[in-house]
Amino acid sequence: MTVILGQTFTGISIGAVLLLIALGLSLTFGQMNVINMAHGEFIMAGAYTTYVLQKSISSAGLSLLVALPVAFLVAGALGALLEWVLIRRLYLRPLDTLLVTWGVSLMLQQAARDIFGAPNVQTRAPDLLTGNITVIGGDDPLTFANSRLFILGLAITAVVALSLTLRLTPLGRRIRGVVQIRDLAEVSGISTSRVDRTAFFLGSGLAGVAGVALTLVGPIGPTMGTNIIIDAFLVIVVGGIGQLKGTVIVAFVLGVLQSVLEYSTTVSVAKVLVLVAIVAFLQWRPQGLYTLRTRSLV
Amino acid sequence: MTLLPLLKGRSARAWAGFAAAALALFAVAPLALSDFRLGLLAKYLCTAMVAVGICLAWGRGGLLTLGQGVFFGLGGYAMAMHLKIADAGPGNLPDFMQLYGTATELPWWWRPFENPLFALAATVLLPMAVAAILGSFIFRRRVKGAYFAILSQALAAAFAIWLIGQQATTGGTNGLTDIQGFFGYDLNDPVNQRMVYFIIAAALLLLIALARQLIHSRYGELLVAVRDSEERVRFLGYNPANVKLVAYVVAAGMAGLAGALFVPAVGIISPAMIGIVPSIEFVIGAAVGGRASLVGAVLGAVGVAWAKTALSEEFPAAWTYFQGLLFIVALAFLPGGLASLVGIVRRRRSSRATGGTAGDGTGEKTPALPLGEAA
């Protein structure tokens, strides 16, 4: 029993990491229709920001707290810059954004290698987050890692913040307007190019926050973004493009599925099985779990 | 009536180009290049074979497949498994299996590859079968655009991770290394290496001819039509899913053959050659040269592979920056690749000559690129 609960919790914590990464993507990919392969490198930028801040701030807890907003700004600025230089030329060619931003991601990885060195680096976690909480005691105890709980909390906070921003603020209304009918938004006096850039800033900034969270569970390295980004893209595809609700549900479902399959088979077989499950799922709902109802033929 | 001579002209030009390419590959290159350089060229030509498939699936069909590494790997592993068994000799296990000591006999799924004919057929048919199964699932449910690209990329990642995980039977991260023989020929002998080069060159020419035939057939027109407006093709009574499936399966078979011939040319196949990064690198060459043009894709693939060797040996860091930049410039500012420059220049010149908006005067219009492909 504890094994099942333990695996489920591990799955939920994998899901929380996925969710944090996919959140930013749901803005840039889901809303803007841009497949940003450099999103993984924005995560890396967030992680290295934490590393750099810890060099100057000795208290691990304080540096983590400072890192969250700073990483958001650093990654967000990178995203806005990328949008301004390249992506705004490519809004009508989503597939090309994938390849162009992959070129950007290559260069950013190499830049990280040149600045910080090729080997992975590590940050110290604050004392508060290094321990475990024992949920069930006795001979067969069930413990949750504090760092994982922190990430779960961070993911939930980010989801709430993003969804409130999109729902309640004027900026959110403008973003939704531009996403739904770009031309109408433009003639209504909304500067669509400014909204695009702001949405990109927010989405990329969330990647930076995800990067801070990742420093708690693994090493920081130039290629840390590459593999995890694919999983996050799958989350969006399965959840339904531009659907926050779908993203949240699917992130946790895939996390738990991965964790349970890993327990009963091996890590590599679990990866393959999850992919098979995704292709099977898309047979049932080709547009993802939640879709915007439209009259389009596709 | 006016079209006929133009068609003849196009076909004659194609034959001339084909003959020139054959001459360069079979006569000039072996004479001009050292054994080492010829071996490198053989490797580049394998990349070009994958690019032919990418030109068909992506350039013509609009299917951005970021998972060609999977099919390249399937072909490569099928070939390498047979060569490993043959190297070990009858009754013996391949060296790496003896090393890990976990297997006492060949795993069941290695057994069929003892048969050379089965292994040879599998190098092409296995990737085609996988592509057919996957593609029929994906295309029938109208999963397309970005969804398809991401799924194909996830497939490459999963396949590489799976291979690494099955260390005892696939060699894990190392892959299948140190392949000595090729159907009874010793690969350490430069003469036999040259034979492998000739086989690769012949295979590439064959694939180019096949792809050209497909592109200029009724099917080729249908493929471009599906890329540009899938709905209209559906309303005309065709099933776009089948049209796309054929392109995807053919491209997979080409990548499989490329992988199979890559093994004797290089002597190794490993997960590092088929994961996400190499899968995207296959696309780079085609993109830089021109995704919709066979000649462009092939020359682009060879050129980029050559640039990688030339630059990355001396300046590995600089190469990565250059590679990224190449991608950005080629796709953001020259979406048709270098091949489209020819058309642009030619159109400029002819419009200056006639003072109007005349075509390029060959009767072969440069096809529009799938720029507006919806996600």
XYZ file of C-alpha atoms in Angstrom:
673
model
C 0.000 0.000 0.000
C 2.712 2.455 0.988
C 4.524 1.514 -2.204
C 1.543 2.513 -4.304
C 1.106 5.754 -2.372
C 4.820 6.480 -2.622
C 4.862 5.883 -6.388
C 1.778 8.034 -6.792
C 3.423 10.857 -4.899
C 6.564 10.515 -7.001
C 4.317 10.646 -10.058
C 2.576 13.755 -8.795
C 5.898 15.439 -8.190
C 7.091 14.516 -11.702
C 3.790 15.936 -12.878
C 4.390 19.161 -10.947
C 7.740 19.684 -12.684
C 6.132 18.918 -16.051
C 3.326 21.314 -15.264
C 5.681 24.145 -14.364
C 7.496 23.697 -17.670
C 4.352 23.199 -19.707
C 2.683 26.298 -18.246
C 4.978 28.664 -20.052
C 4.614 26.581 -23.185
C 0.849 26.746 -22.982
C 1.210 30.504 -23.403
C 3.790 30.507 -26.182
C 2.716 27.334 -27.987
C -0.920 27.091 -26.990
C -1.885 30.722 -27.273
C 0.649 32.116 -29.691
C 1.009 29.017 -31.847
C 4.784 29.262 -31.707
C 6.753 26.097 -31.114
C 9.634 27.443 -29.112
C 12.364 24.835 -28.875
C 14.495 27.343 -26.978
C 12.026 27.117 -24.087
C 14.260 24.406 -22.609
C 17.178 26.836 -22.689
C 15.096 29.448 -20.878
C 14.637 26.818 -18.179
C 18.405 26.415 -18.190
C 18.783 30.195 -17.896
C 16.580 30.123 -14.803
C 18.639 27.330 -13.286
C 21.954 29.082 -13.941
C 20.503 32.289 -12.494
C 19.924 30.404 -9.252
C 23.485 29.125 -9.393
C 24.947 32.585 -9.936
C 22.826 34.150 -7.188
C 23.932 31.508 -4.745
C 27.533 32.504 -5.377
C 26.832 36.022 -4.111
C 24.119 35.286 -1.520
C 25.429 32.778 0.982
C 22.090 31.856 2.547
C 20.586 29.100 0.418
C 17.044 29.929 1.448
C 17.367 33.630 0.706
C 19.074 33.024 -2.633
C 16.275 30.682 -3.669
C 13.674 33.306 -2.811
C 15.565 35.989 -4.708
C 16.152 33.598 -7.613
C 12.442 33.089 -8.289
C 11.667 36.662 -9.423
C 15.127 37.258 -10.922
C 14.961 34.060 -12.995
C 11.490 35.067 -14.141
C 12.855 38.400 -15.354
C 15.998 36.958 -16.954
C 14.202 34.209 -18.868
C 11.323 36.549 -19.694
C 13.714 39.130 -21.124
C 15.402 36.440 -23.231
C 11.985 35.375 -24.504
C 10.888 38.904 -25.350
C 14.175 39.478 -27.157
C 13.744 36.280 -29.155
C 10.220 37.302 -30.069
C 11.372 40.729 -31.184
C 14.339 39.557 -33.234
C 13.011 36.402 -34.838
C 9.620 35.063 -33.970
C 7.500 38.034 -34.992
C 8.664 37.406 -38.552
C 7.392 33.838 -38.385
C 3.895 33.951 -36.904
C 2.397 32.534 -40.078
C 4.849 29.656 -40.254
C 4.578 27.696 -37.000
C 6.602 24.741 -38.235
C 9.472 27.002 -39.160
C 9.479 28.547 -35.692
C 10.261 25.079 -34.405
C 13.414 24.788 -36.497
C 14.521 28.396 -36.131
C 14.190 28.327 -32.357
C 16.058 25.039 -32.335
C 18.945 26.936 -33.902
C 18.630 29.482 -31.100
C 18.610 26.721 -28.530
C 21.830 25.273 -29.952
C 23.536 28.632 -29.623
C 22.269 29.208 -26.098
C 23.488 25.765 -25.020
C 26.906 26.486 -26.424
C 26.916 29.884 -24.728
C 26.179 28.164 -21.399
C 29.010 25.745 -22.085
C 31.393 28.617 -22.801
C 30.357 30.662 -19.767
C 29.822 28.012 -17.084
C 31.772 25.055 -18.494
C 30.489 21.793 -19.901
C 30.243 19.792 -16.637
C 27.067 20.006 -14.611
C 26.995 22.266 -11.568
C 24.975 21.959 -8.399
C 23.294 24.352 -6.003
C 22.718 23.851 -2.298
C 19.105 23.434 -1.285
C 17.949 25.369 1.787
C 17.959 23.267 4.983
C 14.208 23.519 5.173
C 13.861 21.733 1.840
C 16.455 18.982 2.279
C 14.462 16.876 4.732
C 11.473 14.590 4.408
C 8.053 14.586 5.960
C 6.938 11.228 7.306
C 3.295 10.757 6.472
C 2.852 7.165 7.632
C 5.180 5.941 10.360
C 5.948 2.420 11.561
C 7.946 -0.381 9.920
C 6.998 0.615 6.404
C 7.131 4.401 6.505
C 5.901 6.696 3.766
C 7.924 9.861 3.381
C 7.549 12.844 1.081
C 10.595 14.912 0.153
C 10.182 18.550 1.206
C 11.724 19.832 -2.014
C 9.128 17.952 -4.043
C 6.324 19.385 -1.930
C 7.789 22.851 -2.492
C 7.758 22.300 -6.257
C 4.181 21.090 -6.084
C 3.244 24.258 -4.192
C 5.144 26.393 -6.697
C 3.382 24.723 -9.629
C -0.039 25.261 -8.079
C 0.779 28.898 -7.307
C 1.955 29.452 -10.876
C -1.189 27.898 -12.357
C -3.429 30.027 -10.169
C -1.446 33.175 -10.924
C -1.470 32.553 -14.669
C -5.118 31.660 -14.848
C -6.098 34.713 -12.772
C -3.946 36.909 -15.000
C -5.578 35.574 -18.134
C -9.071 35.784 -16.679
C -9.190 38.968 -14.668
C -6.586 41.472 -15.802
C -6.852 43.775 -18.811
C -3.641 42.208 -20.117
C -5.201 38.750 -19.913
C -8.277 39.935 -21.766
C -6.081 41.398 -24.473
C -4.084 38.188 -24.791
C -7.246 36.119 -25.104
C -8.670 38.576 -27.598
C -5.596 38.463 -29.793
C -5.515 34.676 -29.643
C -9.131 34.288 -30.634
C -9.522 36.828 -33.434
C -6.315 38.657 -34.181
C -7.719 41.021 -36.815
C -10.671 42.066 -34.699
C -8.369 42.714 -31.748
C -6.169 44.841 -33.965
C -9.014 47.008 -35.245
C -10.332 47.327 -31.706
C -7.227 49.290 -30.894
C -5.167 46.561 -29.248
C -1.527 46.607 -30.208
C -1.240 42.951 -31.142
C 2.512 43.076 -31.512
C 2.875 44.404 -27.978
C 0.507 41.747 -26.654
C 2.500 39.073 -28.470
C 5.699 40.259 -26.856
C 4.156 40.470 -23.400
C 2.691 36.972 -23.695
C 6.085 35.740 -24.757
C 7.687 37.498 -21.817
C 5.263 35.812 -19.405
C 5.610 32.356 -20.939
C 9.384 32.488 -21.041
C 9.498 33.910 -17.530
C 7.559 30.885 -16.297
C 10.253 28.718 -17.885
C 12.791 30.570 -15.756
C 10.774 29.797 -12.612
C 10.657 26.143 -13.662
C 14.440 26.269 -13.977
C 14.746 27.457 -10.378
C 12.571 24.546 -9.266
C 14.661 22.066 -11.243
C 17.802 23.039 -9.321
C 16.186 21.404 -6.281
C 15.849 18.003 -7.908
C 18.789 17.653 -10.257
C 22.057 19.001 -11.591
C 22.310 22.123 -13.737
C 23.887 21.678 -17.148
C 23.894 23.064 -20.677
C 21.678 20.270 -22.044
C 19.217 20.079 -19.140
C 16.411 21.585 -21.208
C 16.536 19.343 -24.265
C 14.970 16.158 -22.989
C 12.432 17.520 -20.573
C 11.057 19.971 -23.126
C 9.746 17.156 -25.328
C 7.721 15.758 -22.435
C 6.299 19.210 -21.809
C 5.323 19.573 -25.475
C 3.554 16.229 -25.268
C 1.633 17.488 -22.241
C 0.323 20.426 -24.270
C -0.501 18.286 -27.283
C -2.440 15.778 -25.190
C -4.059 18.437 -22.995
C -5.358 20.426 -25.918
C -3.659 23.485 -27.351
C -4.330 26.634 -25.376
C -6.256 24.824 -22.665
C -4.879 25.440 -19.199
C -7.250 22.906 -17.647
C -6.100 20.163 -19.992
C -2.457 21.005 -19.357
C -2.881 20.657 -15.594
C -4.740 17.353 -15.745
C -2.478 15.769 -18.344
C 0.731 16.837 -16.582
C -0.286 14.958 -13.457
C -1.724 11.960 -15.312
C 1.423 11.538 -17.408
C 3.606 12.006 -14.318
C 1.762 9.298 -12.383
C 1.620 6.998 -15.422
C 5.353 7.372 -15.959
C 6.101 6.718 -12.294
C 3.827 3.657 -12.021
C 5.151 2.173 -15.277
C 8.718 2.803 -14.160
C 8.012 0.871 -11.006
C 6.551 -2.122 -12.818
C 8.994 -2.134 -15.765
C 12.091 -0.009 -16.347
C 12.636 3.692 -16.986
C 13.281 3.177 -20.694
C 10.347 0.836 -21.290
C 8.103 3.249 -19.359
C 9.069 6.075 -21.740
C 8.082 3.985 -24.758
C 4.825 2.847 -23.155
C 3.860 6.423 -22.266
C 4.394 7.416 -25.902
C 2.269 4.495 -27.096
C -0.429 5.566 -24.646
C -0.291 9.098 -26.045
C -0.659 7.952 -29.659
C -3.559 5.729 -28.597
C -5.158 8.620 -26.743
C -4.881 10.854 -29.798
C -6.859 8.251 -31.743
C -9.690 8.906 -29.370
C -9.285 12.675 -29.083
C -7.038 13.934 -31.889
C -7.223 17.552 -30.743
C -6.334 16.776 -27.150
C -8.309 16.414 -23.972
C -9.964 19.818 -24.163
C -10.531 21.707 -27.369
C -11.983 25.022 -28.296
C -15.198 24.333 -30.150
C -14.919 25.965 -33.539
C -16.592 25.660 -36.862
C -13.299 24.988 -38.574
C -13.190 21.850 -40.661
C -10.083 20.470 -39.044
C 1.564 21.754 -77.968
C 3.828 24.339 -76.457
C 4.321 22.267 -73.336
C 5.865 19.299 -75.076
C 9.264 20.761 -75.980
C 9.509 22.310 -72.556
C 8.904 18.957 -70.903
C 11.495 17.409 -73.126
C 13.910 20.143 -72.193
C 13.330 19.614 -68.503
C 13.736 15.899 -68.759
C 16.873 16.260 -70.859
C 18.356 18.651 -68.337
C 17.534 16.224 -65.529
C 19.241 13.368 -67.377
C 22.289 15.517 -67.994
C 22.445 16.450 -64.334
C 22.030 12.830 -63.364
C 24.856 11.761 -65.670
C 27.105 14.514 -64.315
C 26.375 13.436 -60.752
C 27.105 9.811 -61.616
C 30.358 10.818 -63.274
C 31.387 12.886 -60.262
C 30.512 10.166 -57.764
C 31.924 7.184 -59.643
C 34.896 8.600 -61.509
C 36.059 11.945 -60.155
C 35.630 11.388 -56.420
C 37.458 8.018 -56.175
C 40.356 9.372 -58.228
C 40.607 12.752 -56.550
C 40.061 11.779 -52.920
C 42.240 9.803 -50.527
C 40.793 6.646 -48.982
C 40.101 8.562 -45.796
C 38.281 11.384 -47.569
C 36.326 8.906 -49.665
C 35.184 7.211 -46.455
C 33.989 10.568 -45.150
C 32.159 11.226 -48.392
C 30.449 7.844 -48.064
C 29.197 8.963 -44.657
C 27.894 12.275 -46.044
C 26.130 10.480 -48.876
C 24.233 8.415 -46.295
C 22.972 11.680 -44.785
C 21.992 12.768 -48.298
C 19.935 9.588 -48.703
C 17.944 10.532 -45.604
C 17.581 14.042 -47.045
C 15.990 12.642 -50.216
C 13.239 11.171 -48.043
C 12.915 14.404 -46.075
C 12.575 16.362 -49.313
C 9.697 14.100 -50.255
C 7.906 14.052 -46.886
C 8.600 17.591 -45.701
C 9.410 19.640 -48.786
C 6.705 18.138 -50.959
C 4.263 16.797 -48.390
C 4.632 19.358 -45.610
C 5.245 16.595 -43.061
C 7.997 17.873 -40.837
C 9.367 14.610 -39.521
C 11.841 15.139 -36.727
C 12.179 11.427 -36.110
C 14.065 10.187 -39.170
C 16.745 9.016 -36.756
C 14.379 6.238 -35.690
C 14.187 4.802 -39.197
C 17.885 5.402 -39.807
C 18.501 3.528 -36.561
C 16.174 0.649 -37.397
C 17.978 0.114 -40.696
C 21.360 0.551 -39.077
C 20.690 -1.821 -36.206
C 19.173 -4.451 -38.513
C 22.335 -4.404 -40.605
C 24.683 -4.188 -37.620
C 22.990 -7.104 -35.846
C 23.569 -9.354 -38.816
C 27.171 -8.204 -39.226
C 27.838 -8.716 -35.511
C 26.478 -12.256 -35.669
C 28.523 -12.945 -38.783
C 31.656 -11.499 -37.155
C 31.196 -13.710 -34.102
C 30.996 -16.824 -36.250
C 28.523 -19.693 -35.999
C 27.531 -20.688 -32.482
C 29.272 -17.728 -30.833
C 27.693 -14.716 -29.210
C 28.573 -11.177 -30.355
C 31.460 -9.788 -28.291
C 29.508 -7.314 -26.201
C 27.046 -9.990 -25.082
C 29.911 -12.152 -23.907
C 31.305 -9.114 -22.106
C 28.157 -8.440 -20.116
C 27.756 -12.172 -19.586
C 24.028 -11.904 -19.080
C 22.963 -13.767 -22.200
C 23.929 -17.374 -22.771
C 22.345 -17.569 -26.186
C 21.107 -15.115 -28.783
C 17.936 -13.303 -27.721
C 14.945 -14.481 -29.745
C 14.621 -11.244 -31.655
C 18.241 -11.455 -32.796
C 17.756 -14.921 -34.263
C 16.085 -13.938 -37.563
C 18.987 -11.581 -38.298
C 21.310 -14.561 -38.628
C 19.845 -14.918 -42.096
C 21.542 -12.370 -44.412
C 18.562 -12.083 -46.741
C 16.179 -11.442 -43.869
C 18.540 -8.827 -42.426
C 18.922 -7.063 -45.775
C 15.180 -6.968 -46.366
C 14.589 -5.828 -42.793
C 16.860 -2.797 -43.178
C 14.273 -1.264 -45.499
C 11.053 -3.094 -44.657
C 11.294 -2.759 -40.882
C 11.405 1.052 -40.882
C 8.684 1.114 -43.524
C 6.481 -1.146 -41.422
C 6.975 0.971 -38.303
C 6.232 4.136 -40.290
C 3.151 2.517 -41.814
C 1.718 1.512 -38.446
C 2.504 4.805 -36.759
C 1.542 6.914 -39.748
C -1.785 5.215 -40.273
C -2.676 5.924 -36.651
C -1.511 9.515 -36.824
C -2.742 10.604 -40.248
C -6.101 8.860 -40.118
C -7.036 10.908 -37.089
C -5.795 14.069 -38.796
C -2.972 14.691 -36.383
C -0.821 17.118 -38.311
C 1.459 20.118 -38.383
C 3.106 20.798 -35.075
C 1.431 17.807 -33.431
C 3.016 15.476 -35.942
C 6.443 17.108 -35.629
C 6.382 16.819 -31.846
C 5.158 13.226 -31.878
C 7.861 12.214 -34.336
C 10.448 13.917 -32.167
C 9.159 12.176 -29.043
C 9.436 8.908 -30.936
C 13.122 9.565 -31.619
C 13.725 10.362 -27.955
C 11.854 7.270 -26.753
C 13.629 4.965 -29.217
C 17.075 6.212 -28.200
C 16.220 5.884 -24.500
C 14.847 2.390 -25.061
C 18.009 1.283 -26.878
C 20.166 2.634 -24.064
C 18.018 0.830 -21.516
C 18.373 -2.592 -23.175
C 22.100 -2.728 -22.594
C 22.475 -6.528 -22.560
C 20.890 -7.015 -25.973
C 21.541 -3.742 -27.815
C 24.898 -2.671 -26.454
C 23.306 0.251 -24.603
C 24.973 3.643 -24.958
C 27.928 2.166 -26.841
C 25.698 0.668 -29.491
C 26.978 -2.023 -31.828
C 30.639 -1.236 -32.342
C 33.731 -2.552 -34.035
C 32.108 -4.173 -37.052
C 34.751 -6.024 -39.044
C 33.129 -7.811 -41.952
C 30.553 -7.059 -44.601
C 29.035 -10.222 -46.101
C 32.392 -11.959 -46.176
C 34.484 -8.914 -47.084
C 36.973 -7.484 -44.606
C 36.053 -3.875 -43.899
C 39.572 -3.016 -42.770
C 40.738 -3.440 -46.348
C 40.642 -0.047 -48.171
C 39.598 -1.802 -51.375
C 36.476 -3.125 -49.693
C 35.830 0.280 -48.160
C 35.839 1.665 -51.694
C 33.338 -1.001 -52.690
C 31.075 0.141 -49.841
C 31.434 3.696 -51.111
C 30.355 2.637 -54.601
C 27.348 0.798 -53.211
C 26.343 3.909 -51.262
C 26.797 6.187 -54.275
C 24.735 3.852 -56.442
C 22.014 3.641 -53.793
C 21.869 7.428 -53.518
C 21.479 7.847 -57.280
C 18.796 5.177 -57.261
C 16.874 6.937 -54.494
C 17.133 10.283 -56.260
C 15.770 8.734 -59.455
C 12.962 7.079 -57.509
C 12.058 10.298 -55.684
C 12.121 12.279 -58.942
C 9.845 9.752 -60.543
C 7.426 10.025 -57.622
C 7.526 13.815 -57.576
C 6.718 14.110 -61.260
C 3.960 11.526 -61.164
C 0.293 12.094 -60.539
C 0.976 11.082 -56.951
C 3.558 13.840 -56.623
C 1.004 16.424 -57.679
C -1.431 15.033 -55.150
C 1.181 15.220 -52.405
C 1.815 18.919 -53.065
C -1.925 19.483 -53.210
C -2.389 17.871 -49.811
C 0.380 20.028 -48.409
C -1.136 23.228 -49.752
C -4.796 22.534 -49.114
C -5.712 19.270 -47.507
C -9.426 20.059 -47.343
C -9.759 20.660 -51.055
C -8.078 17.357 -51.821
C -10.478 15.640 -49.439
C -13.451 17.260 -51.146
C -12.151 16.036 -54.500
C -12.581 12.507 -53.224
C -9.042 11.538 -52.309
C -8.014 10.461 -48.855
C -5.204 12.797 -47.771
C -4.218 10.372 -45.010
C -3.146 7.779 -47.570
C -1.262 10.324 -49.652
C 0.717 11.444 -46.614
C 1.227 7.889 -45.449
C 2.952 6.909 -48.696
C 5.393 9.826 -48.459
C 6.119 9.065 -44.812
C 6.658 5.350 -45.444
C 8.877 5.930 -48.483
C 10.936 8.468 -46.525
C 11.274 5.936 -43.718
C 12.478 3.266 -46.114
C 15.079 5.651 -47.546
C 16.312 6.527 -44.063
C 16.465 2.809 -43.238
C 18.590 2.049 -46.279
C 20.834 4.990 -45.398
C 21.268 3.637 -41.877
C 22.032 0.163 -43.170
C 24.780 1.406 -45.499
C 26.101 3.792 -42.860
C 27.080 0.793 -40.713
C 29.698 -0.753 -43.031
C 30.953 2.718 -43.968
C 31.570 3.806 -40.377
C 31.698 0.490 -38.511
C 29.403 1.497 -35.668
C 25.804 2.402 -34.868
C 24.785 3.823 -31.516
C 21.873 5.633 -29.864
C 23.838 8.888 -30.144
C 23.368 8.733 -33.932
C 19.591 8.401 -33.891
C 18.237 10.482 -30.999
C 16.685 13.937 -31.052
C 19.789 15.854 -32.061
C 20.843 13.755 -35.067
C 17.208 13.522 -36.136
C 17.025 17.301 -36.335
C 20.429 17.450 -37.992
C 19.057 15.331 -40.815
C 16.531 18.095 -41.395
C 19.115 20.904 -41.308
C 20.890 19.858 -44.481
C 17.642 19.593 -46.411
C 16.460 22.935 -45.030
C 19.654 24.789 -45.871
C 19.891 23.364 -49.367
C 16.181 23.694 -50.093
C 13.534 21.406 -48.691
C 11.383 21.250 -51.800
C 14.196 20.712 -54.278
C 15.805 17.280 -54.600
C 19.109 18.694 -55.773
C 19.022 21.348 -53.082
C 18.263 18.881 -50.298
C 20.978 16.448 -51.376
C 23.673 19.083 -51.886
C 22.610 20.799 -48.653
C 22.905 17.568 -46.691
C 26.368 16.814 -48.081
C 27.489 20.415 -47.646
C 26.346 20.730 -44.048
C 27.815 17.339 -43.119
C 31.093 18.360 -44.724
C 31.072 21.727 -42.931
C 30.483 19.928 -39.663
C 33.569 17.739 -40.104
C 35.679 20.604 -41.360
C 34.718 23.018 -38.602
C 33.941 20.879 -35.595
C 37.317 19.132 -35.544
C 39.170 22.364 -34.991
C 36.582 24.598 -33.352
C 33.828 22.536 -31.759
C 32.339 25.603 -30.055
C 32.384 27.703 -33.195
C 30.695 24.939 -35.147
C 27.730 24.880 -32.791
C 27.258 28.637 -33.107
C 27.624 28.384 -36.859
C 25.139 25.499 -37.051
C 22.578 27.444 -35.049
C 23.092 30.529 -37.173
C 22.831 28.515 -40.370
C 19.488 27.188 -39.243
C 18.175 30.592 -38.260
C 19.266 32.334 -41.436
C 18.174 29.556 -43.764
C 14.698 29.190 -42.275
C 13.833 32.672 -41.136
C 15.195 34.597 -44.078
C 15.486 32.093 -46.924
C 12.726 29.525 -46.347
C 13.279 27.878 -49.708
C 16.925 27.247 -48.891
C 19.843 27.927 -51.191
C 18.010 26.199 -54.041
C 15.407 28.959 -54.088
C 18.138 31.494 -54.865
C 18.399 30.002 -58.354
C 14.704 30.579 -58.968
C 14.814 34.088 -57.497
C 17.762 35.096 -59.653
C 16.239 33.540 -62.739
C 12.888 35.253 -62.186
C 14.579 38.596 -61.635
C 16.511 38.220 -64.843
C 13.545 37.103 -66.951
C 11.272 39.816 -65.545
C 13.916 42.350 -66.419
C 14.146 40.888 -69.918
C 10.431 40.881 -70.595
C 9.611 43.804 -68.370
C 6.777 41.828 -66.830
C 6.085 39.152 -64.280
C 7.018 36.232 -66.470
C 7.755 32.815 -65.019
C 11.207 31.336 -64.990
C 10.724 30.114 -68.521
C 11.279 26.439 -67.852
C 7.696 25.380 -67.443
C 8.625 24.071 -64.012
C 7.317 26.401 -61.417
C 9.144 26.535 -58.138
C 6.479 25.169 -55.822
C 5.221 27.385 -53.072
C 6.475 26.399 -49.673
C 4.162 25.221 -46.933
C 4.461 28.531 -45.194
C 0.945 28.820 -43.950
C 0.756 25.297 -42.552
C -1.694 25.535 -39.663
C -0.739 23.900 -36.402
